[in-house]
Amino acid sequence: MIRLDATSPDFAAQFTALVNARREADEDVARNVTHIIKRVRDEGDAALRDLTRLFDKHDLDQSGWTIDRADCLAAWEGLTPELRDALELAAERIAVYHAKQKPQDSDGIDAAGIRLGARWRAVDSAGVYVPGGRAAYPSSVLMNAIPAKAAGVRRLVMVTPTPNGDVNPLVLAAAHIAGVDEFWRVGGAQAVAALAYGTHKIAPVDVVTGPGNAWVAEAKRQLYGVVGIDMVAGPSEIVVVSDGRNDPDWIAADLLSQAEHDPTSQSILFTDDAGFADRVAEAVDAQIAQLATAATARASWDANGAIIVVPSLVEAIPLCDRLAPEHLELACDDAEALFDMVRHAGSVFIGRYTPEAVGDYVAGPNHVLPTGRRARFASGLSVLDFMKRTSFLALDADGLAAIGPAAVALAKAEGLPAHAESVAIRLRNG
Amino acid sequence: MIRLDATSPDFAAQFTALVNARREADEDVARNVTHIIKRVRDEGDAALRDLTRLFDKHDLDQSGWTIDRADCLAAWEGLTPELRDALELAAERIAVYHAKQKPQDSDGIDAAGIRLGARWRAVDSAGVYVPGGRAAYPSSVLMNAIPAKAAGVRRLVMVTPTPNGDVNPLVLAAAHIAGVDEFWRVGGAQAVAALAYGTHKIAPVDVVTGPGNAWVAEAKRQLYGVVGIDMVAGPSEIVVVSDGRNDPDWIAADLLSQAEHDPTSQSILFTDDAGFADRVAEAVDAQIAQLATAATARASWDANGAIIVVPSLVEAIPLCDRLAPEHLELACDDAEALFDMVRHAGSVFIGRYTPEAVGDYVAGPNHVLPTGRRARFASGLSVLDFMKRTSFLALDADGLAAIGPAAVALAKAEGLPAHAESVAIRLRNG
């Protein structure tokens, strides 16, 4: 953990170093992923069979290529009533929030008598990647699948690695209430390639979303354009802006809720109270000791954590904008005024009773958010990621007479005579 | 040009081959682009200076790094009144259409007493790539710059190669009315890298859009995630659905308006009238001979053109959906009914008096559209490409009491105890 003071003479340089520090994996996976994609494209299911044997240590022909809907239902029925209720509350709130994101079509006739507009349609099919192992989260299943269903996607496909054939019953239960249509036991770059190009068994999809390791992220990056993808994701991060009047334990817990994700996660506190900064640092150390995820949280906090003391919280906001964090908590009295100033953040959590984790699960907004300063230009996952817009135009002879001559002039100036002629021929003979 | 008949026994296989035919450049530019990006990142302006000398044959320190606003104004004033009027009409109509795309913010309190919503903001800065040479189109300057301005982008940067130092006055004039803030004389992958990472002279931008050759497209693909980009673009294409009651010359002109773009462009006609198909094929050949762009149009039409006779136009629409064309013309009486059936197209041109070219220039909707079957999942350029959404959430103690316990249950089930604690600690002590 580093501690900075915004009034110190070398703060500008120190903060710039913090902003520019790279936490994303620099592993040279690109070449291996390229090779895997090529194999799946050339060999189809045979490549999936071989790579699953190699990486996941089971034989798809023995363990089965798919997870049945009946298995998902059984997993759902096997949950405790408390967990079933929690997943149902989450699913319902996520569905309500995302249904409101559906964009409006437009269709009208303008002053020149020209009809023009745009029409939104869902993609036909979407694939959701569900990681195996540490990051196999039922909440991520809901956060990816429900927006696709809200958009109107007809065919929702999930893929997940099942190392040694094992599946996570919580993930299956989430797939059940999210309404998955197909569920394949394949993972890694090979699963993304299968979704993009299709194989004999797996029909291709139009959009691939969902979290994954560096190989999955690189596969999505390489296949961007063959399919639609959600944003390339990096390690999770939180910035907390807190005055000195919070319980230091509350803020420490918030910082640790990101730190426990991964050693590359980042938690940063801005406060205008140096004494409070001390107390939070102590509380973090005390709480880490109690966590089952202590090793991860400790590694993240030590390597990437930061506490920054600012003269006033208002001065923290431009610094937050430079970080463009995935999650931004404003835990102070004047949170609303600070929120008005924020330009770049994936999601903002306003006030002392809005810990970021409540947004991870049950609040409704999506928890798939831009990381690594990408909130400067990217948005969280939404129904728009599963829809596309078709613009349209309808002219009659009068409308073409009104605006066609300008098109002819511009086409000629650009050296595109057939463009000009396709308009001019109608103006001459219309 | 190939000619298919939808009633022939081998049509399904022939059409699938047409759908899957790759027209996109398979050049191995990726490695060179990776190298250029690394050089610009490491060496900054020195790399731009060297690469411009190598590729564009001029010395930036001699010819100047930037194009002044005064030069853009002078180019504008040098245009004929007809061209000035045409550009002004285009700019105004594009601005009106795109202003309506600005998304609504949401902010409300739900039944559980929880405030939640989403807020849209423009990115701070955007870079528009403007090609040199054959594809230096003022219309593309307008189509990229005006949506950025409509979104509210504060800093709009253009880059363009100026081979041998030469600039295209039409492009400068378009930059003038589009309101460019900075204009740099750099092009190729090196310009995209400079926009993404920034150099000493050029501050980085948040989003890069605009057409370019294979090197530019590959640079955008590789830098996706460092900056936002618009969709990866391939060769242009048009599908025309026509009954037998159009003038064959009109439809031939429409097909040629795409064919003249590039040898890799594609023009496809569906018609329910075999005699009309013959007449269009003859008209295409007759018109090509008259074009200044004859060589390009001929190469495109011969290699990629297609005429497909269908039993009825209704049967053409599912085939069009498989092609998911960039441009779709419906030139027939029942165009509206066909349009209702269309699922996948970048832009649709309805009726006999709506040639695609009018949409390229002055109609208002964007001419930057998804190519290569990407209309299955992608949309044309819009103000959304220059904006991003921040979701937000504000709970009080009662709201957290209502939904917090479910978050605690799910966090524990996912093995994330610090997530659970950040909520539970507030429930215990709130």
JSON list of N, CA and C in Angstrom, two decimals, chain A residues 93 97 110 115 119 124 139 154 225 254 257 260 336 339 342-345 347-348 350 352 354 374 379 388-391 393 395 414 419 426, chain B residues 93 110 115 119 124 139 154 225 254 257 260 336 339 342-345 347-348 350 352 354 361 374 379 388-391 393 395 414 419 426:
[
{"chain": "A", "resi": 93, "resn": "ARG", "atom": "N", "xyz": [-34.59, -7.88, -9.67]},
{"chain": "A", "resi": 93, "resn": "ARG", "atom": "CA", "xyz": [-34.15, -6.47, -9.70]},
{"chain": "A", "resi": 93, "resn": "ARG", "atom": "C", "xyz": [-33.29, -6.19, -10.92]},
{"chain": "A", "resi": 97, "resn": "TYR", "atom": "N", "xyz": [-34.31, -3.42, -13.87]},
{"chain": "A", "resi": 97, "resn": "TYR", "atom": "CA", "xyz": [-33.39, -2.33, -14.24]},
{"chain": "A", "resi": 97, "resn": "TYR", "atom": "C", "xyz": [-33.06, -2.37, -15.73]},
{"chain": "A", "resi": 110, "resn": "ASP", "atom": "N", "xyz": [-39.44, 14.64, -41.96]},
{"chain": "A", "resi": 110, "resn": "ASP", "atom": "CA", "xyz": [-38.89, 15.95, -41.61]},
{"chain": "A", "resi": 110, "resn": "ASP", "atom": "C", "xyz": [-39.44, 17.05, -42.52]},
{"chain": "A", "resi": 115, "resn": "ARG", "atom": "N", "xyz": [-38.75, 10.78, -44.99]},
{"chain": "A", "resi": 115, "resn": "ARG", "atom": "CA", "xyz": [-38.96, 9.90, -43.84]},
{"chain": "A", "resi": 115, "resn": "ARG", "atom": "C", "xyz": [-37.64, 9.27, -43.46]},
{"chain": "A", "resi": 119, "resn": "ARG", "atom": "N", "xyz": [-34.28, 1.72, -36.15]},
{"chain": "A", "resi": 119, "resn": "ARG", "atom": "CA", "xyz": [-35.03, 0.64, -35.55]},
{"chain": "A", "resi": 119, "resn": "ARG", "atom": "C", "xyz": [-34.05, -0.28, -34.84]},
{"chain": "A", "resi": 124, "resn": "ASP", "atom": "N", "xyz": [-29.68, -12.29, -32.84]},
{"chain": "A", "resi": 124, "resn": "ASP", "atom": "CA", "xyz": [-30.38, -13.58, -32.82]},
{"chain": "A", "resi": 124, "resn": "ASP", "atom": "C", "xyz": [-29.89, -14.47, -31.67]},
{"chain": "A", "resi": 139, "resn": "SER", "atom": "N", "xyz": [-23.61, -14.74, -9.64]},
{"chain": "A", "resi": 139, "resn": "SER", "atom": "CA", "xyz": [-24.04, -13.36, -9.90]},
{"chain": "A", "resi": 139, "resn": "SER", "atom": "C", "xyz": [-23.63, -12.93, -11.30]},
{"chain": "A", "resi": 154, "resn": "ARG", "atom": "N", "xyz": [-33.09, -14.61, -28.73]},
{"chain": "A", "resi": 154, "resn": "ARG", "atom": "CA", "xyz": [-33.86, -15.86, -28.80]},
{"chain": "A", "resi": 154, "resn": "ARG", "atom": "C", "xyz": [-33.07, -17.05, -28.33]},
{"chain": "A", "resi": 225, "resn": "GLY", "atom": "N", "xyz": [-15.15, -8.49, -34.03]},
{"chain": "A", "resi": 225, "resn": "GLY", "atom": "CA", "xyz": [-15.39, -8.23, -35.45]},
{"chain": "A", "resi": 225, "resn": "GLY", "atom": "C", "xyz": [-15.98, -9.46, -36.11]},
{"chain": "A", "resi": 254, "resn": "ASP", "atom": "N", "xyz": [-14.98, -2.11, 2.66]},
{"chain": "A", "resi": 254, "resn": "ASP", "atom": "CA", "xyz": [-15.23, -1.78, 1.25]},
{"chain": "A", "resi": 254, "resn": "ASP", "atom": "C", "xyz": [-13.95, -1.95, 0.42]},
{"chain": "A", "resi": 257, "resn": "SER", "atom": "N", "xyz": [-13.24, -5.54, -0.10]},
{"chain": "A", "resi": 257, "resn": "SER", "atom": "CA", "xyz": [-14.16, -6.28, -0.98]},
{"chain": "A", "resi": 257, "resn": "SER", "atom": "C", "xyz": [-13.64, -6.31, -2.41]},
{"chain": "A", "resi": 260, "resn": "GLU", "atom": "N", "xyz": [-10.01, -8.65, -2.25]},
{"chain": "A", "resi": 260, "resn": "GLU", "atom": "CA", "xyz": [-10.08, -10.12, -2.15]},
{"chain": "A", "resi": 260, "resn": "GLU", "atom": "C", "xyz": [-10.33, -10.81, -3.49]},
{"chain": "A", "resi": 336, "resn": "GLU", "atom": "N", "xyz": [-23.88, 14.01, -3.10]},
{"chain": "A", "resi": 336, "resn": "GLU", "atom": "CA", "xyz": [-24.61, 14.40, -4.31]},
{"chain": "A", "resi": 336, "resn": "GLU", "atom": "C", "xyz": [-23.86, 15.47, -5.11]},
{"chain": "A", "resi": 339, "resn": "PHE", "atom": "N", "xyz": [-20.97, 13.84, -6.76]},
{"chain": "A", "resi": 339, "resn": "PHE", "atom": "CA", "xyz": [-21.42, 13.02, -7.90]},
{"chain": "A", "resi": 339, "resn": "PHE", "atom": "C", "xyz": [-21.66, 13.89, -9.14]},
{"chain": "A", "resi": 342, "resn": "VAL", "atom": "N", "xyz": [-18.45, 14.29, -11.09]},
{"chain": "A", "resi": 342, "resn": "VAL", "atom": "CA", "xyz": [-17.75, 13.13, -11.64]},
{"chain": "A", "resi": 342, "resn": "VAL", "atom": "C", "xyz": [-18.01, 13.00, -13.14]},
{"chain": "A", "resi": 343, "resn": "ARG", "atom": "N", "xyz": [-16.95, 12.84, -13.91]},
{"chain": "A", "resi": 343, "resn": "ARG", "atom": "CA", "xyz": [-17.12, 12.62, -15.35]},
{"chain": "A", "resi": 343, "resn": "ARG", "atom": "C", "xyz": [-16.87, 11.16, -15.74]},
{"chain": "A", "resi": 344, "resn": "HIS", "atom": "N", "xyz": [-15.92, 10.49, -15.11]},
{"chain": "A", "resi": 344, "resn": "HIS", "atom": "CA", "xyz": [-15.49, 9.18, -15.59]},
{"chain": "A", "resi": 344, "resn": "HIS", "atom": "C", "xyz": [-15.51, 8.14, -14.47]},
{"chain": "A", "resi": 345, "resn": "ALA", "atom": "N", "xyz": [-16.51, 7.26, -14.50]},
{"chain": "A", "resi": 345, "resn": "ALA", "atom": "CA", "xyz": [-16.56, 6.13, -13.56]},
{"chain": "A", "resi": 345, "resn": "ALA", "atom": "C", "xyz": [-17.53, 5.11, -14.13]},
{"chain": "A", "resi": 347, "resn": "SER", "atom": "N", "xyz": [-19.41, 2.89, -12.28]},
{"chain": "A", "resi": 347, "resn": "SER", "atom": "CA", "xyz": [-20.62, 2.95, -11.47]},
{"chain": "A", "resi": 347, "resn": "SER", "atom": "C", "xyz": [-20.29, 3.72, -10.20]},
{"chain": "A", "resi": 348, "resn": "VAL", "atom": "N", "xyz": [-21.24, 4.51, -9.73]},
{"chain": "A", "resi": 348, "resn": "VAL", "atom": "CA", "xyz": [-21.02, 5.34, -8.55]},
{"chain": "A", "resi": 348, "resn": "VAL", "atom": "C", "xyz": [-21.98, 4.91, -7.45]},
{"chain": "A", "resi": 350, "resn": "ILE", "atom": "N", "xyz": [-23.45, 6.09, -3.93]},
{"chain": "A", "resi": 350, "resn": "ILE", "atom": "CA", "xyz": [-23.61, 7.39, -3.30]},
{"chain": "A", "resi": 350, "resn": "ILE", "atom": "C", "xyz": [-24.05, 7.23, -1.84]},
{"chain": "A", "resi": 352, "resn": "ARG", "atom": "N", "xyz": [-23.27, 6.89, 2.64]},
{"chain": "A", "resi": 352, "resn": "ARG", "atom": "CA", "xyz": [-22.58, 6.02, 3.59]},
{"chain": "A", "resi": 352, "resn": "ARG", "atom": "C", "xyz": [-23.16, 4.60, 3.64]},
{"chain": "A", "resi": 354, "resn": "THR", "atom": "N", "xyz": [-24.21, 2.77, 0.98]},
{"chain": "A", "resi": 354, "resn": "THR", "atom": "CA", "xyz": [-24.20, 2.13, -0.34]},
{"chain": "A", "resi": 354, "resn": "THR", "atom": "C", "xyz": [-22.85, 1.47, -0.60]},
{"chain": "A", "resi": 374, "resn": "ARG", "atom": "N", "xyz": [-10.93, 2.48, -18.51]},
{"chain": "A", "resi": 374, "resn": "ARG", "atom": "CA", "xyz": [-11.77, 2.46, -19.72]},
{"chain": "A", "resi": 374, "resn": "ARG", "atom": "C", "xyz": [-13.11, 3.16, -19.52]},
{"chain": "A", "resi": 379, "resn": "SER", "atom": "N", "xyz": [-18.83, 1.80, -21.27]},
{"chain": "A", "resi": 379, "resn": "SER", "atom": "CA", "xyz": [-19.94, 1.71, -20.33]},
{"chain": "A", "resi": 379, "resn": "SER", "atom": "C", "xyz": [-20.06, 0.28, -19.81]},
{"chain": "A", "resi": 388, "resn": "LYS", "atom": "N", "xyz": [-28.85, -4.13, -31.91]},
{"chain": "A", "resi": 388, "resn": "LYS", "atom": "CA", "xyz": [-28.21, -3.30, -32.93]},
{"chain": "A", "resi": 388, "resn": "LYS", "atom": "C", "xyz": [-29.28, -2.47, -33.62]},
{"chain": "A", "resi": 389, "resn": "ARG", "atom": "N", "xyz": [-28.81, -1.36, -34.17]},
{"chain": "A", "resi": 389, "resn": "ARG", "atom": "CA", "xyz": [-29.70, -0.37, -34.75]},
{"chain": "A", "resi": 389, "resn": "ARG", "atom": "C", "xyz": [-29.60, -0.41, -36.27]},
{"chain": "A", "resi": 390, "resn": "THR", "atom": "N", "xyz": [-30.73, -0.41, -36.95]},
{"chain": "A", "resi": 390, "resn": "THR", "atom": "CA", "xyz": [-30.78, -0.29, -38.41]},
{"chain": "A", "resi": 390, "resn": "THR", "atom": "C", "xyz": [-31.38, 1.08, -38.73]},
{"chain": "A", "resi": 391, "resn": "SER", "atom": "N", "xyz": [-30.61, 1.93, -39.37]},
{"chain": "A", "resi": 391, "resn": "SER", "atom": "CA", "xyz": [-31.17, 3.22, -39.78]},
{"chain": "A", "resi": 391, "resn": "SER", "atom": "C", "xyz": [-31.96, 3.01, -41.07]},
{"chain": "A", "resi": 393, "resn": "LEU", "atom": "N", "xyz": [-34.42, 5.08, -44.40]},
{"chain": "A", "resi": 393, "resn": "LEU", "atom": "CA", "xyz": [-34.62, 6.30, -45.17]},
{"chain": "A", "resi": 393, "resn": "LEU", "atom": "C", "xyz": [-35.64, 5.97, -46.26]},
{"chain": "A", "resi": 395, "resn": "LEU", "atom": "N", "xyz": [-37.50, 8.12, -49.44]},
{"chain": "A", "resi": 395, "resn": "LEU", "atom": "CA", "xyz": [-37.75, 9.35, -50.18]},
{"chain": "A", "resi": 395, "resn": "LEU", "atom": "C", "xyz": [-38.76, 9.09, -51.28]},
{"chain": "A", "resi": 414, "resn": "GLU", "atom": "N", "xyz": [-16.17, 14.13, -55.01]},
{"chain": "A", "resi": 414, "resn": "GLU", "atom": "CA", "xyz": [-15.37, 13.05, -54.44]},
{"chain": "A", "resi": 414, "resn": "GLU", "atom": "C", "xyz": [-14.85, 12.09, -55.50]},
{"chain": "A", "resi": 419, "resn": "HIS", "atom": "N", "xyz": [-21.99, 6.96, -57.94]},
{"chain": "A", "resi": 419, "resn": "HIS", "atom": "CA", "xyz": [-22.81, 7.50, -56.86]},
{"chain": "A", "resi": 419, "resn": "HIS", "atom": "C", "xyz": [-23.68, 8.65, -57.38]},
{"chain": "A", "resi": 426, "resn": "ARG", "atom": "N", "xyz": [-32.43, 9.43, -61.45]},
{"chain": "A", "resi": 426, "resn": "ARG", "atom": "CA", "xyz": [-33.81, 9.54, -60.93]},
{"chain": "A", "resi": 426, "resn": "ARG", "atom": "C", "xyz": [-34.30, 10.99, -61.02]},
{"chain": "B", "resi": 93, "resn": "ARG", "atom": "N", "xyz": [-28.20, 18.52, -41.98]},
{"chain": "B", "resi": 93, "resn": "ARG", "atom": "CA", "xyz": [-29.08, 17.35, -41.85]},
{"chain": "B", "resi": 93, "resn": "ARG", "atom": "C", "xyz": [-28.44, 16.27, -40.97]},
{"chain": "B", "resi": 110, "resn": "ASP", "atom": "N", "xyz": [-37.11, 3.29, -6.48]},
{"chain": "B", "resi": 110, "resn": "ASP", "atom": "CA", "xyz": [-38.00, 2.16, -6.75]},
{"chain": "B", "resi": 110, "resn": "ASP", "atom": "C", "xyz": [-38.83, 1.78, -5.52]},
{"chain": "B", "resi": 115, "resn": "ARG", "atom": "N", "xyz": [-32.65, 4.42, -4.64]},
{"chain": "B", "resi": 115, "resn": "ARG", "atom": "CA", "xyz": [-32.47, 5.32, -5.78]},
{"chain": "B", "resi": 115, "resn": "ARG", "atom": "C", "xyz": [-31.43, 4.71, -6.72]},
{"chain": "B", "resi": 119, "resn": "ARG", "atom": "N", "xyz": [-26.35, 7.77, -16.01]},
{"chain": "B", "resi": 119, "resn": "ARG", "atom": "CA", "xyz": [-26.06, 9.11, -16.51]},
{"chain": "B", "resi": 119, "resn": "ARG", "atom": "C", "xyz": [-25.11, 8.99, -17.68]},
{"chain": "B", "resi": 124, "resn": "ASP", "atom": "N", "xyz": [-14.11, 12.87, -23.25]},
{"chain": "B", "resi": 124, "resn": "ASP", "atom": "CA", "xyz": [-13.44, 14.17, -23.27]},
{"chain": "B", "resi": 124, "resn": "ASP", "atom": "C", "xyz": [-12.91, 14.53, -24.65]},
{"chain": "B", "resi": 139, "resn": "SER", "atom": "N", "xyz": [-17.30, 13.79, -47.13]},
{"chain": "B", "resi": 139, "resn": "SER", "atom": "CA", "xyz": [-18.51, 13.28, -46.49]},
{"chain": "B", "resi": 139, "resn": "SER", "atom": "C", "xyz": [-18.16, 12.44, -45.26]},
{"chain": "B", "resi": 154, "resn": "ARG", "atom": "N", "xyz": [-15.41, 17.67, -26.26]},
{"chain": "B", "resi": 154, "resn": "ARG", "atom": "CA", "xyz": [-14.79, 19.00, -26.15]},
{"chain": "B", "resi": 154, "resn": "ARG", "atom": "C", "xyz": [-13.61, 19.17, -27.09]},
{"chain": "B", "resi": 225, "resn": "GLY", "atom": "N", "xyz": [-9.47, -1.05, -26.57]},
{"chain": "B", "resi": 225, "resn": "GLY", "atom": "CA", "xyz": [-9.30, -1.29, -25.14]},
{"chain": "B", "resi": 225, "resn": "GLY", "atom": "C", "xyz": [-8.37, -0.23, -24.55]},
{"chain": "B", "resi": 254, "resn": "ASP", "atom": "N", "xyz": [-27.36, 1.90, -59.08]},
{"chain": "B", "resi": 254, "resn": "ASP", "atom": "CA", "xyz": [-27.24, 1.65, -57.64]},
{"chain": "B", "resi": 254, "resn": "ASP", "atom": "C", "xyz": [-26.18, 0.58, -57.37]},
{"chain": "B", "resi": 257, "resn": "SER", "atom": "N", "xyz": [-22.79, 2.00, -57.80]},
{"chain": "B", "resi": 257, "resn": "SER", "atom": "CA", "xyz": [-22.37, 2.99, -56.81]},
{"chain": "B", "resi": 257, "resn": "SER", "atom": "C", "xyz": [-21.58, 2.33, -55.68]},
{"chain": "B", "resi": 260, "resn": "GLU", "atom": "N", "xyz": [-17.96, 0.83, -57.55]},
{"chain": "B", "resi": 260, "resn": "GLU", "atom": "CA", "xyz": [-16.89, 1.76, -57.90]},
{"chain": "B", "resi": 260, "resn": "GLU", "atom": "C", "xyz": [-15.99, 2.11, -56.70]},
{"chain": "B", "resi": 336, "resn": "GLU", "atom": "N", "xyz": [-42.54, -1.44, -47.69]},
{"chain": "B", "resi": 336, "resn": "GLU", "atom": "CA", "xyz": [-42.79, -1.30, -46.25]},
{"chain": "B", "resi": 336, "resn": "GLU", "atom": "C", "xyz": [-42.99, -2.67, -45.59]},
{"chain": "B", "resi": 339, "resn": "PHE", "atom": "N", "xyz": [-39.67, -4.33, -45.37]},
{"chain": "B", "resi": 339, "resn": "PHE", "atom": "CA", "xyz": [-38.85, -3.70, -44.33]},
{"chain": "B", "resi": 339, "resn": "PHE", "atom": "C", "xyz": [-39.22, -4.25, -42.95]},
{"chain": "B", "resi": 342, "resn": "VAL", "atom": "N", "xyz": [-37.25, -7.40, -42.21]},
{"chain": "B", "resi": 342, "resn": "VAL", "atom": "CA", "xyz": [-35.78, -7.37, -42.17]},
{"chain": "B", "resi": 342, "resn": "VAL", "atom": "C", "xyz": [-35.28, -7.38, -40.73]},
{"chain": "B", "resi": 343, "resn": "ARG", "atom": "N", "xyz": [-34.36, -8.27, -40.42]},
{"chain": "B", "resi": 343, "resn": "ARG", "atom": "CA", "xyz": [-33.75, -8.28, -39.07]},
{"chain": "B", "resi": 343, "resn": "ARG", "atom": "C", "xyz": [-32.34, -7.70, -39.08]},
{"chain": "B", "resi": 344, "resn": "HIS", "atom": "N", "xyz": [-31.57, -7.97, -40.13]},
{"chain": "B", "resi": 344, "resn": "HIS", "atom": "CA", "xyz": [-30.15, -7.63, -40.08]},
{"chain": "B", "resi": 344, "resn": "HIS", "atom": "C", "xyz": [-29.73, -6.80, -41.29]},
{"chain": "B", "resi": 345, "resn": "ALA", "atom": "N", "xyz": [-29.51, -5.51, -41.08]},
{"chain": "B", "resi": 345, "resn": "ALA", "atom": "CA", "xyz": [-28.97, -4.64, -42.13]},
{"chain": "B", "resi": 345, "resn": "ALA", "atom": "C", "xyz": [-28.45, -3.38, -41.46]},
{"chain": "B", "resi": 347, "resn": "SER", "atom": "N", "xyz": [-28.28, -0.26, -42.89]},
{"chain": "B", "resi": 347, "resn": "SER", "atom": "CA", "xyz": [-29.20, 0.82, -43.21]},
{"chain": "B", "resi": 347, "resn": "SER", "atom": "C", "xyz": [-30.09, 0.34, -44.35]},
{"chain": "B", "resi": 348, "resn": "VAL", "atom": "N", "xyz": [-31.36, 0.73, -44.31]},
{"chain": "B", "resi": 348, "resn": "VAL", "atom": "CA", "xyz": [-32.33, 0.29, -45.31]},
{"chain": "B", "resi": 348, "resn": "VAL", "atom": "C", "xyz": [-32.85, 1.51, -46.06]},
{"chain": "B", "resi": 350, "resn": "ILE", "atom": "N", "xyz": [-35.75, 2.65, -48.56]},
{"chain": "B", "resi": 350, "resn": "ILE", "atom": "CA", "xyz": [-37.09, 2.15, -48.84]},
{"chain": "B", "resi": 350, "resn": "ILE", "atom": "C", "xyz": [-37.69, 2.87, -50.05]},
{"chain": "B", "resi": 352, "resn": "ARG", "atom": "N", "xyz": [-38.60, 3.26, -54.49]},
{"chain": "B", "resi": 352, "resn": "ARG", "atom": "CA", "xyz": [-37.90, 3.40, -55.78]},
{"chain": "B", "resi": 352, "resn": "ARG", "atom": "C", "xyz": [-37.09, 4.69, -55.87]},
{"chain": "B", "resi": 354, "resn": "THR", "atom": "N", "xyz": [-35.22, 6.08, -53.42]},
{"chain": "B", "resi": 354, "resn": "THR", "atom": "CA", "xyz": [-34.24, 6.21, -52.33]},
{"chain": "B", "resi": 354, "resn": "THR", "atom": "C", "xyz": [-32.96, 5.47, -52.69]},
{"chain": "B", "resi": 361, "resn": "TYR", "atom": "N", "xyz": [-24.51, 10.97, -48.39]},
{"chain": "B", "resi": 361, "resn": "TYR", "atom": "CA", "xyz": [-24.13, 12.37, -48.34]},
{"chain": "B", "resi": 361, "resn": "TYR", "atom": "C", "xyz": [-25.02, 13.26, -47.49]},
{"chain": "B", "resi": 374, "resn": "ARG", "atom": "N", "xyz": [-21.54, -7.91, -40.25]},
{"chain": "B", "resi": 374, "resn": "ARG", "atom": "CA", "xyz": [-21.50, -7.45, -38.86]},
{"chain": "B", "resi": 374, "resn": "ARG", "atom": "C", "xyz": [-22.80, -6.76, -38.43]},
{"chain": "B", "resi": 379, "resn": "SER", "atom": "N", "xyz": [-23.95, -1.76, -35.08]},
{"chain": "B", "resi": 379, "resn": "SER", "atom": "CA", "xyz": [-24.76, -0.64, -35.57]},
{"chain": "B", "resi": 379, "resn": "SER", "atom": "C", "xyz": [-23.86, 0.37, -36.26]},
{"chain": "B", "resi": 388, "resn": "LYS", "atom": "N", "xyz": [-20.50, 7.65, -22.89]},
{"chain": "B", "resi": 388, "resn": "LYS", "atom": "CA", "xyz": [-20.48, 6.47, -22.04]},
{"chain": "B", "resi": 388, "resn": "LYS", "atom": "C", "xyz": [-21.42, 6.70, -20.87]},
{"chain": "B", "resi": 389, "resn": "ARG", "atom": "N", "xyz": [-21.89, 5.60, -20.31]},
{"chain": "B", "resi": 389, "resn": "ARG", "atom": "CA", "xyz": [-22.91, 5.62, -19.30]},
{"chain": "B", "resi": 389, "resn": "ARG", "atom": "C", "xyz": [-22.29, 5.27, -17.94]},
{"chain": "B", "resi": 390, "resn": "THR", "atom": "N", "xyz": [-22.60, 6.06, -16.92]},
{"chain": "B", "resi": 390, "resn": "THR", "atom": "CA", "xyz": [-22.22, 5.75, -15.55]},
{"chain": "B", "resi": 390, "resn": "THR", "atom": "C", "xyz": [-23.48, 5.37, -14.78]},
{"chain": "B", "resi": 391, "resn": "SER", "atom": "N", "xyz": [-23.57, 4.14, -14.31]},
{"chain": "B", "resi": 391, "resn": "SER", "atom": "CA", "xyz": [-24.71, 3.76, -13.48]},
{"chain": "B", "resi": 391, "resn": "SER", "atom": "C", "xyz": [-24.48, 4.27, -12.06]},
{"chain": "B", "resi": 393, "resn": "LEU", "atom": "N", "xyz": [-26.19, 4.41, -7.75]},
{"chain": "B", "resi": 393, "resn": "LEU", "atom": "CA", "xyz": [-26.98, 3.72, -6.75]},
{"chain": "B", "resi": 393, "resn": "LEU", "atom": "C", "xyz": [-26.84, 4.52, -5.46]},
{"chain": "B", "resi": 395, "resn": "LEU", "atom": "N", "xyz": [-28.35, 4.15, -1.50]},
{"chain": "B", "resi": 395, "resn": "LEU", "atom": "CA", "xyz": [-29.19, 3.49, -0.50]},
{"chain": "B", "resi": 395, "resn": "LEU", "atom": "C", "xyz": [-29.11, 4.25, 0.82]},
{"chain": "B", "resi": 414, "resn": "GLU", "atom": "N", "xyz": [-20.55, -17.31, -2.73]},
{"chain": "B", "resi": 414, "resn": "GLU", "atom": "CA", "xyz": [-19.50, -17.20, -3.75]},
{"chain": "B", "resi": 414, "resn": "GLU", "atom": "C", "xyz": [-18.10, -17.26, -3.14]},
{"chain": "B", "resi": 419, "resn": "HIS", "atom": "N", "xyz": [-16.73, -9.07, 0.65]},
{"chain": "B", "resi": 419, "resn": "HIS", "atom": "CA", "xyz": [-17.96, -8.52, 0.04]},
{"chain": "B", "resi": 419, "resn": "HIS", "atom": "C", "xyz": [-19.10, -8.60, 1.05]},
{"chain": "B", "resi": 426, "resn": "ARG", "atom": "N", "xyz": [-22.66, -2.85, 8.00]},
{"chain": "B", "resi": 426, "resn": "ARG", "atom": "CA", "xyz": [-23.61, -1.73, 8.02]},
{"chain": "B", "resi": 426, "resn": "ARG", "atom": "C", "xyz": [-24.97, -2.19, 8.54]}
]
